[in-house]
Short mmCIF file of C-alpha atoms in Angstrom, two decimals:
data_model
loop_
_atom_site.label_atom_id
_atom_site.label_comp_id
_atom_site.label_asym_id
_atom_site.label_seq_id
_atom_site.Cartn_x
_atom_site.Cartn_y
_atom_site.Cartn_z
CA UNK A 196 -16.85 -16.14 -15.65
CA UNK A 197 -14.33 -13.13 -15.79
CA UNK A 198 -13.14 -13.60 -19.51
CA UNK A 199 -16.62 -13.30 -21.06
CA UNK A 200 -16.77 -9.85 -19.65
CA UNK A 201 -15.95 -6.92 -22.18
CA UNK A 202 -13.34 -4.60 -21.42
CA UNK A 203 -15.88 -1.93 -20.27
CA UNK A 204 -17.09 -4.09 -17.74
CA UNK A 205 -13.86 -5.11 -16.54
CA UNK A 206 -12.32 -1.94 -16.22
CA UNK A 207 -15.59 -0.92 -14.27
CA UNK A 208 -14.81 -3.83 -12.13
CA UNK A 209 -11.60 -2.78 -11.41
CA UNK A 210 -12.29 0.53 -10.41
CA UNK A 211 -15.26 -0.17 -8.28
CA UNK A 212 -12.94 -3.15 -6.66
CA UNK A 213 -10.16 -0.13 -5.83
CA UNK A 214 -12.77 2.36 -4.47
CA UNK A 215 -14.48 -0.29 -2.16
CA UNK A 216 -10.60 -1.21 -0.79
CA UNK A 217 -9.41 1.98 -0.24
CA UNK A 218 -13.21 3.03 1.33
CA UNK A 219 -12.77 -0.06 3.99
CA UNK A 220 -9.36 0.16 5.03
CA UNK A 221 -10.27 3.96 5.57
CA UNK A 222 -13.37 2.94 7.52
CA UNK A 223 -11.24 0.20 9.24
CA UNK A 224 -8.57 2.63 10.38
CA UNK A 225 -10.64 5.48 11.43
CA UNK A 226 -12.45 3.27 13.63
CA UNK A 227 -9.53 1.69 15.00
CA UNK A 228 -7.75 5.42 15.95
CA UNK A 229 -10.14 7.75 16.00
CA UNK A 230 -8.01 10.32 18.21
CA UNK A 231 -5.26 10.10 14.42
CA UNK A 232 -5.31 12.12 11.39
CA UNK A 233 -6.67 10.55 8.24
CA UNK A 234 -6.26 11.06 4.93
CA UNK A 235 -6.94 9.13 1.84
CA UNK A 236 -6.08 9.57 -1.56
CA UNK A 237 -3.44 11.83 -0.53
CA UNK A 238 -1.24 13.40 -3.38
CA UNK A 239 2.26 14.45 -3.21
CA UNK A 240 5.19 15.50 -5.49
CA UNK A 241 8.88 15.42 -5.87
CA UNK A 242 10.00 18.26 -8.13
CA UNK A 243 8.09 17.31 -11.46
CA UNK A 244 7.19 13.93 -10.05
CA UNK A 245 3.46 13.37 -9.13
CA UNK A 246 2.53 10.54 -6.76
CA UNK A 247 -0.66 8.97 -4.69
CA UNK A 248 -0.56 7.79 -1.33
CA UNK A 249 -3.65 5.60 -0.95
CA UNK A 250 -4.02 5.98 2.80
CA UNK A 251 -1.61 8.10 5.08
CA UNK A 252 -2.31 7.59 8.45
CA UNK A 253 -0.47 10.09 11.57
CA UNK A 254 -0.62 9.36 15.00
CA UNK A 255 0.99 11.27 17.47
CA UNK A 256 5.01 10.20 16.67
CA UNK A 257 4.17 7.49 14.20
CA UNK A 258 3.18 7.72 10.57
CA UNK A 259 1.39 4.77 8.73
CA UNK A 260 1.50 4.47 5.10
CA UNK A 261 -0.92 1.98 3.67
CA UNK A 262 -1.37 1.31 0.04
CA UNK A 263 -4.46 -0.46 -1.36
CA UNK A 264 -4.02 -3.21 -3.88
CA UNK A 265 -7.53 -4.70 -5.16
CA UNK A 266 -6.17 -6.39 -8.21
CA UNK A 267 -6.97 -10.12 -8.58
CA UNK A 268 -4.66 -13.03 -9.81
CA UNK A 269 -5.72 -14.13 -13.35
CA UNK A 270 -6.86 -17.93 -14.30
CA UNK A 271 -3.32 -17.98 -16.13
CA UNK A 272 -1.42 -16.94 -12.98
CA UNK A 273 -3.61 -19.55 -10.79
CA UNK A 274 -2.88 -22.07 -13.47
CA UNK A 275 1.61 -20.81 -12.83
CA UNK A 276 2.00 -19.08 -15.85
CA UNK A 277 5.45 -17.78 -14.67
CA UNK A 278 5.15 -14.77 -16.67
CA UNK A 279 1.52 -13.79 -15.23
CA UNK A 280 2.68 -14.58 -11.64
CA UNK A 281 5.44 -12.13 -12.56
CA UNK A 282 3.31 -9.51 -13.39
CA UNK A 283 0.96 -10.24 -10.41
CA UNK A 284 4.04 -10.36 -8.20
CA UNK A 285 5.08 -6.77 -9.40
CA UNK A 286 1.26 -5.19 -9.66
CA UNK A 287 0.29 -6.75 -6.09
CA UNK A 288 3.21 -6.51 -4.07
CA UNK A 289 6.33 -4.48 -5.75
CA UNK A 290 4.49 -1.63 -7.19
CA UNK A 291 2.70 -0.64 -3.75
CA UNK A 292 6.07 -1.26 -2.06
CA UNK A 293 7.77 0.76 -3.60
CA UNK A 294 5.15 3.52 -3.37
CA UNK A 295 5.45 3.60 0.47
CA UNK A 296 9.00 3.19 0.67
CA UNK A 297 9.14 6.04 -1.62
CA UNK A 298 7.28 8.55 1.21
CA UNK A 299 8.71 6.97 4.03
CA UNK A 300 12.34 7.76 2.32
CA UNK A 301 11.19 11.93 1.90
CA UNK A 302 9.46 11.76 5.32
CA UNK A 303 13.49 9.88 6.76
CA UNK A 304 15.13 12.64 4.78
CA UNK A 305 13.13 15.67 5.87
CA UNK A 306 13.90 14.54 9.13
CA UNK A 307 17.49 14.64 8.08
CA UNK A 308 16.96 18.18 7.35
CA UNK A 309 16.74 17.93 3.61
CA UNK A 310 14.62 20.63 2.89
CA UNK A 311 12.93 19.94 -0.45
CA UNK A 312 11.77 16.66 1.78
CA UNK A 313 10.60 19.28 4.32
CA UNK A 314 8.39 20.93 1.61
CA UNK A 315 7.17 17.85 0.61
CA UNK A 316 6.21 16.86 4.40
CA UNK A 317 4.77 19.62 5.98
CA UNK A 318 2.37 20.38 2.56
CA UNK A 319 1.17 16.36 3.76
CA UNK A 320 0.38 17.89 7.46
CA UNK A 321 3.60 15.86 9.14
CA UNK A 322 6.04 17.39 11.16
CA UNK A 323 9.10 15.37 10.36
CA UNK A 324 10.89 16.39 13.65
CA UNK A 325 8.35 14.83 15.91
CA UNK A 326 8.01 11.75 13.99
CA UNK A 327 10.08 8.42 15.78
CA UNK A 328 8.75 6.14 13.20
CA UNK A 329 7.03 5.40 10.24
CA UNK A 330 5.17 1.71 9.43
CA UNK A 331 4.22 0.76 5.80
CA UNK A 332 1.20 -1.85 4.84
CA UNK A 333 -0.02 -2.99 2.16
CA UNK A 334 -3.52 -4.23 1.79
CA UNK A 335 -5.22 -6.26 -0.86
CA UNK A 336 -9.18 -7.62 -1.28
CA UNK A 337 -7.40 -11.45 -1.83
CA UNK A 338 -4.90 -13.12 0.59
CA UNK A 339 -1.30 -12.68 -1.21
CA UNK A 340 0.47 -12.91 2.65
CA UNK A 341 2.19 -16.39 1.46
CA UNK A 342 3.71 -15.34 -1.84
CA UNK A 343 4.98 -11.42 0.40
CA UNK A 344 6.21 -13.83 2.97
CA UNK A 345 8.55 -15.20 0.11
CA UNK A 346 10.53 -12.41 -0.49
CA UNK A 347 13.86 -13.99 -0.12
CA UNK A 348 12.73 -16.11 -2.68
CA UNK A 349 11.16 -13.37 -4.96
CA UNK A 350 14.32 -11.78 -4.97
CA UNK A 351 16.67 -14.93 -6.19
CA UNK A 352 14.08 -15.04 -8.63
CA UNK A 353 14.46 -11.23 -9.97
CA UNK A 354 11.00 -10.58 -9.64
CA UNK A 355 11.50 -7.80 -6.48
CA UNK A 356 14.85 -5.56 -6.51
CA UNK A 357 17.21 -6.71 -3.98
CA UNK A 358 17.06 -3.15 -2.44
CA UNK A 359 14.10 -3.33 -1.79
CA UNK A 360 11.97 -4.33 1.52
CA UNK A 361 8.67 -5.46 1.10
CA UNK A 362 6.02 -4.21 2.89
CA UNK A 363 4.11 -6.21 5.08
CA UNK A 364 0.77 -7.65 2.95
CA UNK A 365 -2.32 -8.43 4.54
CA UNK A 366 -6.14 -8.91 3.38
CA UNK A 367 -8.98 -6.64 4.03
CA UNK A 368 -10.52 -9.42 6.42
CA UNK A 369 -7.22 -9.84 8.33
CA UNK A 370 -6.63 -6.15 8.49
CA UNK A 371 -10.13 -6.16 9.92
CA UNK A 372 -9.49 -8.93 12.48
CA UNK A 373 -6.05 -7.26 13.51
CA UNK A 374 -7.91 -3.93 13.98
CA UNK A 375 -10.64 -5.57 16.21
CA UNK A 376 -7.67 -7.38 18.60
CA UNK A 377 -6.62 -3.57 19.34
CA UNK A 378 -8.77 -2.69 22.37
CA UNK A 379 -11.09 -0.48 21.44
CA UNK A 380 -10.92 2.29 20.95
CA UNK A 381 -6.80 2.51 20.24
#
């Protein structure tokens, strides 16, 4: 059904797909801690470098990072097409990785005392001195938890730098369910 739509359509698709994600786990997480500090879409820079932080998250000592993934796996990469599971494997689960380990690195070195990090922090609203830990998650619109939970295996395989640690992947639905086992209201 998917490959008889044009490109106009698909891109459409896409971007309505990436709003609706990012809206939810918003919705999800403001409901969860309503007492935190919320802010999506947040964006950020490193000297010349511009980034995104899809969801940034700040209660009391603790800073949560989430990044919002509503890509889908193609018929080739259901059908193994090692080169399309590649792709999915960096698009889905390296790229946002990386994204959050990059803030969680300038929010660790601001509290280090770098001061360029410092900048960087305080223009997001965080006070890195008071902050004892920071959690990244990524969350996707389809369950990719089995191929994240491979990551050994991902990295033998050269699809996911060896320096680098995955974040933990979950679905909408589960991020939903995990939200709703908190008691209420966190």
């Amino acid at each position: 059904l998917l490959g008889n739509l044009t490109p106009a359509v698909r891109k459409k698709m896409a971007g309505t797909r990436a709003e609706y994600l990012e809206a939810q786990v918003s919705d999800l997480l403001r409901g969860a801690f309503p007492s935190a500090r919320l802010q999506a879409g947040v964006k950020w820079a490193v000297g010349v470098d511009r980034y995104e932080t899809d969801v940034l998250l700040i209660l009391d000592r603790t800073v949560l990072i989430v990044e919002a993934k509503s890509g889908a796996l193609s018929v080739q990469g259901l059908r193994g097409a090692p080169e399309r599971v590649k792709r999915h494997v960096q698009e889905l689960l390296v790229e946002p990785a990386i994204q959050s380990d990059r803030l969680a690195q300038v929010i660790d070195a601001a509290k280090r005392g770098d001061e360029a990090s410092q900048q960087v922090v305080a223009s997001l609203g965080i006070d890195a001195g008071v902050i004892d830990q920071v959690i990244r998650l990524s969350v996707t619109l389809e369950d990719f938890s089995i191929l994240a939970s491979c990551e050994a295996e991902l990295k033998e395989a050269g699809w996911v730098p060896a320096d680098l640690e995955l974040a933990p992947t979950v679905n909408l639905a589960d991020l939903g369910c995990i939200l709703e086992i908190l008691e209420e209201p966190a």
